[in-house]
mmCIF file of C-alpha atoms in Angstrom:
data_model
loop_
_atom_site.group_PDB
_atom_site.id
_atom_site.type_symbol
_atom_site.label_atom_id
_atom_site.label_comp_id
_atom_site.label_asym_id
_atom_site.label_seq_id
_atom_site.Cartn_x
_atom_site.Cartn_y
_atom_site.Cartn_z
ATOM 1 C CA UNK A 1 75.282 101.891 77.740
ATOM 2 C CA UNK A 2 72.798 99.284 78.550
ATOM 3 C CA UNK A 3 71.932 98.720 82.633
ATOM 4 C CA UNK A 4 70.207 96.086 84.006
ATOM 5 C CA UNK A 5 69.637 95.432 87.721
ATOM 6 C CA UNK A 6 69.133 92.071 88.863
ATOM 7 C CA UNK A 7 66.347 91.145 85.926
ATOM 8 C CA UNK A 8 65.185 94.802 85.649
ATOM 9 C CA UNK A 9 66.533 96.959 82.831
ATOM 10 C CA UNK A 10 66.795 100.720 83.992
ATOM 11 C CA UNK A 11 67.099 103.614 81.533
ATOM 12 C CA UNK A 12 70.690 103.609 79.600
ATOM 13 C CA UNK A 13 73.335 106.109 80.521
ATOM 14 C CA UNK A 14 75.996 108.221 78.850
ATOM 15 C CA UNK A 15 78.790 107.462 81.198
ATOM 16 C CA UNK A 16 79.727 105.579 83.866
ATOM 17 C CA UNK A 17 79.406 107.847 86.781
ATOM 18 C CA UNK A 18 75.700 108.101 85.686
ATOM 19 C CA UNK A 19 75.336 104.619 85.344
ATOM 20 C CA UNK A 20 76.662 103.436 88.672
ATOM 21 C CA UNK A 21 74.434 106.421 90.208
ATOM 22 C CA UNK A 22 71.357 105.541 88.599
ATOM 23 C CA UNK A 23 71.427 101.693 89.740
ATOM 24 C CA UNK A 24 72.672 102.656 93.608
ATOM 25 C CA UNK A 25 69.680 104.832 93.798
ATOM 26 C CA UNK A 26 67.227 102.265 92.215
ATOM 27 C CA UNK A 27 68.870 99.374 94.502
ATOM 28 C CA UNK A 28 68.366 101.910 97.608
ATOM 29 C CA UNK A 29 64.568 102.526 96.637
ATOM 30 C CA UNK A 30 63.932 98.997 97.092
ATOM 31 C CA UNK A 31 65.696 98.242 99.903
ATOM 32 C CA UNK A 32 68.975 96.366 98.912
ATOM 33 C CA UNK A 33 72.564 96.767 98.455
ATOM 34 C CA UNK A 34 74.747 96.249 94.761
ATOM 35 C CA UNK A 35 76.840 93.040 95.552
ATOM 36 C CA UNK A 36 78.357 92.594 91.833
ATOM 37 C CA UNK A 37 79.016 94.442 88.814
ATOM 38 C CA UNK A 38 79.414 92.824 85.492
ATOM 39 C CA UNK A 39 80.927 94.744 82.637
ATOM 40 C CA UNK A 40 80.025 93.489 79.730
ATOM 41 C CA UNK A 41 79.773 90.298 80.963
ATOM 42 C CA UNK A 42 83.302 90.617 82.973
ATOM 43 C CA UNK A 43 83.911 91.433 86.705
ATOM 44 C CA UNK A 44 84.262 94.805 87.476
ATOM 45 C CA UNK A 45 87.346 94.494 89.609
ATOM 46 C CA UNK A 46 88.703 97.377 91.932
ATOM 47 C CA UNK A 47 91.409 98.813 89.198
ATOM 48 C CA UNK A 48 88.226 99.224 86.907
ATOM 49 C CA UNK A 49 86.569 102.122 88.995
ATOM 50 C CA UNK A 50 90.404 103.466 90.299
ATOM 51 C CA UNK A 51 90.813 104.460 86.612
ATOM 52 C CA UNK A 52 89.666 107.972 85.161
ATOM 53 C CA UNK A 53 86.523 107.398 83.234
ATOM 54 C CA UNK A 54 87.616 109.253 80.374
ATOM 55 C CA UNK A 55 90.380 106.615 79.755
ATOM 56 C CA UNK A 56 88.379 103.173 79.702
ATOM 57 C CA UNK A 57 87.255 101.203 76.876
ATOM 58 C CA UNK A 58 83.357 102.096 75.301
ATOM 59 C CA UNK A 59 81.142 99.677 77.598
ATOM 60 C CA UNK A 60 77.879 97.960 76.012
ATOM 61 C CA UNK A 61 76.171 96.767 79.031
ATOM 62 C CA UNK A 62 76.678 97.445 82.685
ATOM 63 C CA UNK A 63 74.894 94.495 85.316
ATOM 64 C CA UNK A 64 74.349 94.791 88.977
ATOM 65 C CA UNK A 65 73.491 92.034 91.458
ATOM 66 C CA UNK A 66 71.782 92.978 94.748
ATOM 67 C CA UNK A 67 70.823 91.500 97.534
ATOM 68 C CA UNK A 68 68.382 92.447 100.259
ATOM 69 C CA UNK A 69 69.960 94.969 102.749
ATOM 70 C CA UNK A 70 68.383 94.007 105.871
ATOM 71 C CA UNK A 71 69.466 90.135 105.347
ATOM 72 C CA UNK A 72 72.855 90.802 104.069
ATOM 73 C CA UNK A 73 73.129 93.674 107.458
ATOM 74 C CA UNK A 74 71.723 90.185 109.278
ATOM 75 C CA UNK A 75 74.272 87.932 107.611
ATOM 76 C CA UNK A 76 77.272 89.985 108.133
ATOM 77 C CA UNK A 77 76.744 90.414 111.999
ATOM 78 C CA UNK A 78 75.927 86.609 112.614
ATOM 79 C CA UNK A 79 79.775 85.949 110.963
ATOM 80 C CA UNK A 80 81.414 88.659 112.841
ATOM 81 C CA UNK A 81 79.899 87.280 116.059
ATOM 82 C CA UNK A 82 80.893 83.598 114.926
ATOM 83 C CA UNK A 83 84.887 84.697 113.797
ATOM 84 C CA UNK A 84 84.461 86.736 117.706
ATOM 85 C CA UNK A 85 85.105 82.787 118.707
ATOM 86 C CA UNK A 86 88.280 82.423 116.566
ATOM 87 C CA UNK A 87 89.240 85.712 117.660
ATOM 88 C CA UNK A 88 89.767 84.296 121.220
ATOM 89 C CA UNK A 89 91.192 81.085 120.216
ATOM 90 C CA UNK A 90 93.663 83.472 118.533
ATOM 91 C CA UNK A 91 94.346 85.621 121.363
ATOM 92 C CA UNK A 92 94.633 82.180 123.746
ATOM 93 C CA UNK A 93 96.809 80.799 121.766
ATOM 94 C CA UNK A 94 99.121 84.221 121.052
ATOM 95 C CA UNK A 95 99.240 84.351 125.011
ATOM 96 C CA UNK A 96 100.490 80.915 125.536
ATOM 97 C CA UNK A 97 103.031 80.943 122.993
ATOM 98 C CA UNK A 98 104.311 84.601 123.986
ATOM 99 C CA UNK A 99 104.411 82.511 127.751
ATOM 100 C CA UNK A 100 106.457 79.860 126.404
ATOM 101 C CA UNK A 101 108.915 81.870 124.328
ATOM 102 C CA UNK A 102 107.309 80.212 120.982
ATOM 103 C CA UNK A 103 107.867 83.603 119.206
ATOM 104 C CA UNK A 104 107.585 82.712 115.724
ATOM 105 C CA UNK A 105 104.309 81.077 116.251
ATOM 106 C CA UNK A 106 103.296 84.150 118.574
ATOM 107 C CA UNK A 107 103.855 86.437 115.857
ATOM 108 C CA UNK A 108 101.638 84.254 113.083
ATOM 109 C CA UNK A 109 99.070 84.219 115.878
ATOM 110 C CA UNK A 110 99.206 88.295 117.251
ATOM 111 C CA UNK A 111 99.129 89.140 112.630
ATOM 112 C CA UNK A 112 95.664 87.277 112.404
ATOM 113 C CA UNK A 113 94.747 88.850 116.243
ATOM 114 C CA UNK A 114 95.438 91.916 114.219
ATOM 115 C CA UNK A 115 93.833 91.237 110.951
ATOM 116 C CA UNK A 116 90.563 89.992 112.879
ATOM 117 C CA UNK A 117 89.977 92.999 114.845
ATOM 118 C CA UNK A 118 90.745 95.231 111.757
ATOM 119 C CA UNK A 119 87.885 93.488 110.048
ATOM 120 C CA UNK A 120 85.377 93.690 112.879
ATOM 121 C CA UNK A 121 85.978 97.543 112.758
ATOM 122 C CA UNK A 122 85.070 97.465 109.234
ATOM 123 C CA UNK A 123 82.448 95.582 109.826
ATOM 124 C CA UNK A 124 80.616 98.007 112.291
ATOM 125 C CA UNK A 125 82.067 100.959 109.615
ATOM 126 C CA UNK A 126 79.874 99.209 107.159
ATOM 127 C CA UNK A 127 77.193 98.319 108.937
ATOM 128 C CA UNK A 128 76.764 102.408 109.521
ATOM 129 C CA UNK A 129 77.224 103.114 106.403
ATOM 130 C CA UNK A 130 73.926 101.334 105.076
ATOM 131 C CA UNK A 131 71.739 101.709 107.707
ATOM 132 C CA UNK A 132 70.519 104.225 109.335
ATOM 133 C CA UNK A 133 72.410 102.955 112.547
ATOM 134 C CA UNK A 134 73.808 105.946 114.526
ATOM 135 C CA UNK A 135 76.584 104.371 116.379
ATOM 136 C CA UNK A 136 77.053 107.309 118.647
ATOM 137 C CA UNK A 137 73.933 107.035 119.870
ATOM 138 C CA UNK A 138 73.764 103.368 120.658
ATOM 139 C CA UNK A 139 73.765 101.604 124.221
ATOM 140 C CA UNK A 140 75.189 98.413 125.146
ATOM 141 C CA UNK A 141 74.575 97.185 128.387
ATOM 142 C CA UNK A 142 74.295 101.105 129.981
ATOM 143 C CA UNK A 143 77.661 101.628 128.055
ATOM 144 C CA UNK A 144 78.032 103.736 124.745
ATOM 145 C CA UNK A 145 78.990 102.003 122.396
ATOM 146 C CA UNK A 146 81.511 104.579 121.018
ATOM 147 C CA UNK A 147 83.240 103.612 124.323
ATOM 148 C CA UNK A 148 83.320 100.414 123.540
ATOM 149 C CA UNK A 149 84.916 101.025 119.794
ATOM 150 C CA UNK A 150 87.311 103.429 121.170
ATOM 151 C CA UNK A 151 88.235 100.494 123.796
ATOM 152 C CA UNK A 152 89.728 98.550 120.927
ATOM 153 C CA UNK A 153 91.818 101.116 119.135
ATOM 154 C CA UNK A 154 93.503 102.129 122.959
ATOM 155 C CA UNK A 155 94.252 97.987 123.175
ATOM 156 C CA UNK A 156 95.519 98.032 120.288
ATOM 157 C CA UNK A 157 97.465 101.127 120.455
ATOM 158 C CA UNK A 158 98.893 98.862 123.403
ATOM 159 C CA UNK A 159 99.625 95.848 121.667
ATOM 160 C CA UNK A 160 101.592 97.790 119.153
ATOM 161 C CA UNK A 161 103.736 99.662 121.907
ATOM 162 C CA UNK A 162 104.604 96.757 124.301
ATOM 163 C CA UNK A 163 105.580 94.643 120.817
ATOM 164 C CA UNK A 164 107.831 97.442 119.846
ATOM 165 C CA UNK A 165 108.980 97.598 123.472
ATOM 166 C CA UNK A 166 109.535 93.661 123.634
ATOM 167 C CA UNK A 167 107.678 93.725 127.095
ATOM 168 C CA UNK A 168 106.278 89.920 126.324
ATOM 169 C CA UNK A 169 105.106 89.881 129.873
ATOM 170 C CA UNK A 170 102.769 92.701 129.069
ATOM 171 C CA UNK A 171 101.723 91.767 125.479
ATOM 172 C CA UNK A 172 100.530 88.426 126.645
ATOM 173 C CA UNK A 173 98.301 89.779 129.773
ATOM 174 C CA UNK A 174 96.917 92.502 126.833
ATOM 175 C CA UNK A 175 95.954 89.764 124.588
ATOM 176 C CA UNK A 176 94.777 87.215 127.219
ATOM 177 C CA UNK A 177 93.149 89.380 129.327
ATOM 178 C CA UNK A 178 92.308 92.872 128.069
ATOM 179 C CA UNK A 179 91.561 91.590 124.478
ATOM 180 C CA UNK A 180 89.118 88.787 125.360
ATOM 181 C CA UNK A 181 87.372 91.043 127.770
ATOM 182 C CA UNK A 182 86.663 93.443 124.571
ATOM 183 C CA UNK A 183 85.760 90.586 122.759
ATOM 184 C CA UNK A 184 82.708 89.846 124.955
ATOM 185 C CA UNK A 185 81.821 93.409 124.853
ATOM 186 C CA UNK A 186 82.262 93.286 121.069
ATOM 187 C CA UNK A 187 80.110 90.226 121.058
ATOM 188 C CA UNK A 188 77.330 92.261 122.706
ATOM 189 C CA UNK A 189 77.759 95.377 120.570
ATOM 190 C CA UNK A 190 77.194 93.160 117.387
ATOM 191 C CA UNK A 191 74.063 91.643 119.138
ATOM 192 C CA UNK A 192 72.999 95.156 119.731
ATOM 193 C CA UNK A 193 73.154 96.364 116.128
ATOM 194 C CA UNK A 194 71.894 93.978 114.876
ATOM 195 C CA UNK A 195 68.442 94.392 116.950
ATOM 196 C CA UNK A 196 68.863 98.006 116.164
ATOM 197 C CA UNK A 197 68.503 97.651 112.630
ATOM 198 C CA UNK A 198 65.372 94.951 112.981
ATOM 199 C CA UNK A 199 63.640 96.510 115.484
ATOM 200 C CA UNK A 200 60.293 94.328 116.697
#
Protein backbone atom coordinates (compact mmCIF):
# COMPACT_ATOMS: atom_id res chain seq x y z
CA UNK A 1 0.00 0.00 0.00
CA UNK A 2 0.90 3.49 -0.78
CA UNK A 3 1.91 5.95 2.49
CA UNK A 4 2.22 9.37 2.44
CA UNK A 5 2.89 11.63 5.45
CA UNK A 6 1.76 15.03 5.38
CA UNK A 7 3.25 15.79 1.58
CA UNK A 8 6.06 13.19 1.99
CA UNK A 9 5.63 9.74 0.47
CA UNK A 10 7.48 7.03 2.66
CA UNK A 11 8.35 3.57 1.34
CA UNK A 12 5.03 1.28 0.72
CA UNK A 13 4.19 -1.50 3.09
CA UNK A 14 2.77 -5.01 3.01
CA UNK A 15 0.33 -4.63 5.81
CA UNK A 16 -1.05 -2.43 7.99
CA UNK A 17 0.77 -2.98 11.17
CA UNK A 18 3.90 -2.06 9.08
CA UNK A 19 2.39 0.79 7.67
CA UNK A 20 1.12 2.53 10.78
CA UNK A 21 4.75 1.65 12.31
CA UNK A 22 6.69 3.03 9.63
CA UNK A 23 4.83 6.58 9.60
CA UNK A 24 4.80 6.82 13.77
CA UNK A 25 8.47 6.39 13.61
CA UNK A 26 9.03 8.88 10.68
CA UNK A 27 6.48 11.45 12.46
CA UNK A 28 8.63 10.84 15.83
CA UNK A 29 12.04 11.56 13.92
CA UNK A 30 10.84 14.88 13.14
CA UNK A 31 9.35 15.87 16.04
CA UNK A 32 5.47 15.62 15.64
CA UNK A 33 2.56 13.59 16.48
CA UNK A 34 -0.07 11.62 13.67
CA UNK A 35 -3.37 13.66 14.15
CA UNK A 36 -5.40 11.90 11.13
CA UNK A 37 -5.43 8.91 9.12
CA UNK A 38 -7.05 8.73 5.78
CA UNK A 39 -7.76 5.39 4.21
CA UNK A 40 -8.03 5.63 0.94
CA UNK A 41 -9.27 8.82 1.08
CA UNK A 42 -11.83 7.88 4.10
CA UNK A 43 -11.42 8.45 7.91
CA UNK A 44 -9.89 5.86 9.67
CA UNK A 45 -12.38 5.66 12.48
CA UNK A 46 -11.74 3.67 15.83
CA UNK A 47 -13.69 0.27 14.61
CA UNK A 48 -11.09 0.37 11.64
CA UNK A 49 -7.92 -0.46 13.83
CA UNK A 50 -10.31 -2.65 16.60
CA UNK A 51 -10.67 -5.11 13.66
CA UNK A 52 -8.10 -8.06 12.97
CA UNK A 53 -5.99 -7.03 10.07
CA UNK A 54 -6.37 -10.15 8.35
CA UNK A 55 -10.15 -9.41 7.92
CA UNK A 56 -10.21 -5.79 6.27
CA UNK A 57 -10.64 -4.84 2.80
CA UNK A 58 -7.09 -4.55 0.40
CA UNK A 59 -6.12 -0.73 1.10
CA UNK A 60 -4.44 1.41 -1.85
CA UNK A 61 -3.18 4.31 0.01
CA UNK A 62 -2.77 5.00 3.67
CA UNK A 63 -2.39 9.21 4.66
CA UNK A 64 -1.27 10.66 7.89
CA UNK A 65 -1.60 14.26 9.10
CA UNK A 66 0.79 15.52 11.80
CA UNK A 67 1.24 18.24 13.61
CA UNK A 68 4.17 19.59 15.58
CA UNK A 69 4.45 17.87 19.04
CA UNK A 70 5.74 20.57 21.10
CA UNK A 71 2.77 23.05 19.88
CA UNK A 72 0.06 20.56 19.98
CA UNK A 73 1.75 19.47 23.94
CA UNK A 74 1.42 23.63 24.17
CA UNK A 75 -2.12 23.72 22.83
CA UNK A 76 -3.55 20.99 24.83
CA UNK A 77 -2.35 22.41 28.28
CA UNK A 78 -3.51 26.09 27.51
CA UNK A 79 -7.34 24.34 27.05
CA UNK A 80 -7.10 22.20 30.03
CA UNK A 81 -6.07 25.25 32.08
CA UNK A 82 -8.94 27.37 30.33
CA UNK A 83 -11.93 24.34 30.88
CA UNK A 84 -9.99 24.42 34.86
CA UNK A 85 -12.41 27.76 34.86
CA UNK A 86 -15.59 25.86 33.82
CA UNK A 87 -14.58 23.22 36.04
CA UNK A 88 -15.26 25.57 39.03
CA UNK A 89 -18.24 27.18 37.67
CA UNK A 90 -19.36 23.52 37.59
CA UNK A 91 -18.45 22.61 40.98
CA UNK A 92 -20.12 26.24 42.26
CA UNK A 93 -22.95 25.66 40.77
CA UNK A 94 -23.27 21.61 41.81
CA UNK A 95 -22.76 23.04 45.47
CA UNK A 96 -25.49 25.51 45.38
CA UNK A 97 -27.99 23.40 43.88
CA UNK A 98 -27.08 20.28 46.21
CA UNK A 99 -27.71 23.44 49.07
CA UNK A 100 -30.98 24.20 47.75
CA UNK A 101 -32.33 20.70 47.21
CA UNK A 102 -32.27 21.39 43.20
CA UNK A 103 -31.27 17.68 42.72
CA UNK A 104 -31.96 17.14 39.23
CA UNK A 105 -29.94 20.06 38.21
CA UNK A 106 -27.19 18.92 40.86
CA UNK A 107 -26.88 15.73 39.22
CA UNK A 108 -26.49 17.34 35.39
CA UNK A 109 -23.94 19.57 37.10
CA UNK A 110 -21.79 16.74 39.54
CA UNK A 111 -21.93 14.24 35.56
CA UNK A 112 -19.97 17.13 33.74
CA UNK A 113 -17.86 17.77 37.37
CA UNK A 114 -17.17 14.18 36.62
CA UNK A 115 -16.60 14.10 32.96
CA UNK A 116 -14.19 17.26 33.32
CA UNK A 117 -11.89 15.85 35.77
CA UNK A 118 -11.83 12.48 33.84
CA UNK A 119 -10.52 14.42 30.90
CA UNK A 120 -7.90 16.45 32.73
CA UNK A 121 -6.47 13.01 33.89
CA UNK A 122 -6.22 12.05 30.39
CA UNK A 123 -4.87 14.92 29.57
CA UNK A 124 -1.74 14.71 31.90
CA UNK A 125 -1.84 10.63 30.77
CA UNK A 126 -1.20 11.99 27.36
CA UNK A 127 0.87 14.56 27.87
CA UNK A 128 3.39 11.65 29.42
CA UNK A 129 2.93 9.63 26.93
CA UNK A 130 4.64 11.95 24.19
CA UNK A 131 7.06 13.61 25.99
CA UNK A 132 9.60 12.73 27.79
CA UNK A 133 7.79 14.25 30.94
CA UNK A 134 8.39 12.02 34.01
CA UNK A 135 5.49 12.87 36.13
CA UNK A 136 6.90 11.18 39.16
CA UNK A 137 9.58 13.21 39.20
CA UNK A 138 7.97 16.58 38.83
CA UNK A 139 7.56 19.44 41.57
CA UNK A 140 4.85 21.80 41.96
CA UNK A 141 5.20 24.36 44.36
CA UNK A 142 7.65 21.92 46.81
CA UNK A 143 4.79 19.31 46.28
CA UNK A 144 5.09 16.11 43.99
CA UNK A 145 3.07 16.18 41.67
CA UNK A 146 2.05 12.47 41.94
CA UNK A 147 0.55 13.85 45.21
CA UNK A 148 -1.26 16.10 43.63
CA UNK A 149 -2.82 13.43 40.91
CA UNK A 150 -3.44 11.02 43.59
CA UNK A 151 -5.36 14.06 45.44
CA UNK A 152 -8.01 13.87 42.76
CA UNK A 153 -8.73 10.18 42.52
CA UNK A 154 -9.12 10.17 46.80
CA UNK A 155 -11.83 13.31 46.07
CA UNK A 156 -13.29 11.59 43.86
CA UNK A 157 -13.34 8.32 45.50
CA UNK A 158 -15.30 10.73 47.98
CA UNK A 159 -17.70 12.18 45.80
CA UNK A 160 -18.73 8.77 44.68
CA UNK A 161 -19.21 7.44 48.38
CA UNK A 162 -21.10 10.39 50.01
CA UNK A 163 -23.49 10.31 46.57
CA UNK A 164 -24.11 6.69 47.18
CA UNK A 165 -24.50 7.53 50.87
CA UNK A 166 -26.96 10.56 50.09
CA UNK A 167 -24.87 12.68 52.66
CA UNK A 168 -25.72 16.06 50.45
CA UNK A 169 -24.26 18.00 53.28
CA UNK A 170 -20.95 16.37 52.61
CA UNK A 171 -21.03 16.14 48.76
CA UNK A 172 -21.55 19.83 48.51
CA UNK A 173 -18.54 20.92 51.02
CA UNK A 174 -16.38 18.11 48.68
CA UNK A 175 -17.27 19.85 45.57
CA UNK A 176 -17.20 23.47 46.87
CA UNK A 177 -14.43 23.24 48.88
CA UNK A 178 -12.11 20.25 48.45
CA UNK A 179 -12.62 20.18 44.60
CA UNK A 180 -11.85 23.84 43.84
CA UNK A 181 -8.88 23.70 46.11
CA UNK A 182 -7.50 20.77 43.66
CA UNK A 183 -8.44 22.76 40.93
CA UNK A 184 -5.92 25.52 41.75
CA UNK A 185 -3.37 22.96 42.38
CA UNK A 186 -4.33 21.36 39.05
CA UNK A 187 -4.06 24.76 37.50
CA UNK A 188 -0.43 24.93 38.69
CA UNK A 189 0.49 21.36 37.77
CA UNK A 190 -0.59 22.13 34.08
CA UNK A 191 1.54 25.39 34.25
CA UNK A 192 4.31 23.22 35.44
CA UNK A 193 4.30 20.73 32.57
CA UNK A 194 3.98 22.70 30.36
CA UNK A 195 7.41 24.65 31.27
CA UNK A 196 8.78 21.22 31.71
CA UNK A 197 8.42 20.25 28.29
CA UNK A 198 9.76 23.91 26.86
CA UNK A 199 12.37 24.37 29.02
CA UNK A 200 14.27 28.05 28.45
Amino acid sequence: MNIWIDDTQLESAADLDTALEQARLHAESQGRLIVDILVDGQPATDAFFDEDASDLPPISELRFTTANTAALVNDTIDTAIESIDLLKADQQAGALQIREGDMDNAMQSLRAIMEGWQAMRDIVDQITQVTDLDINTLSVNQQPATEIVNKLSKSLEDVRETLKNEDWSLLGDTIEYDLNELADQWSTLLSSMKSSTNPA
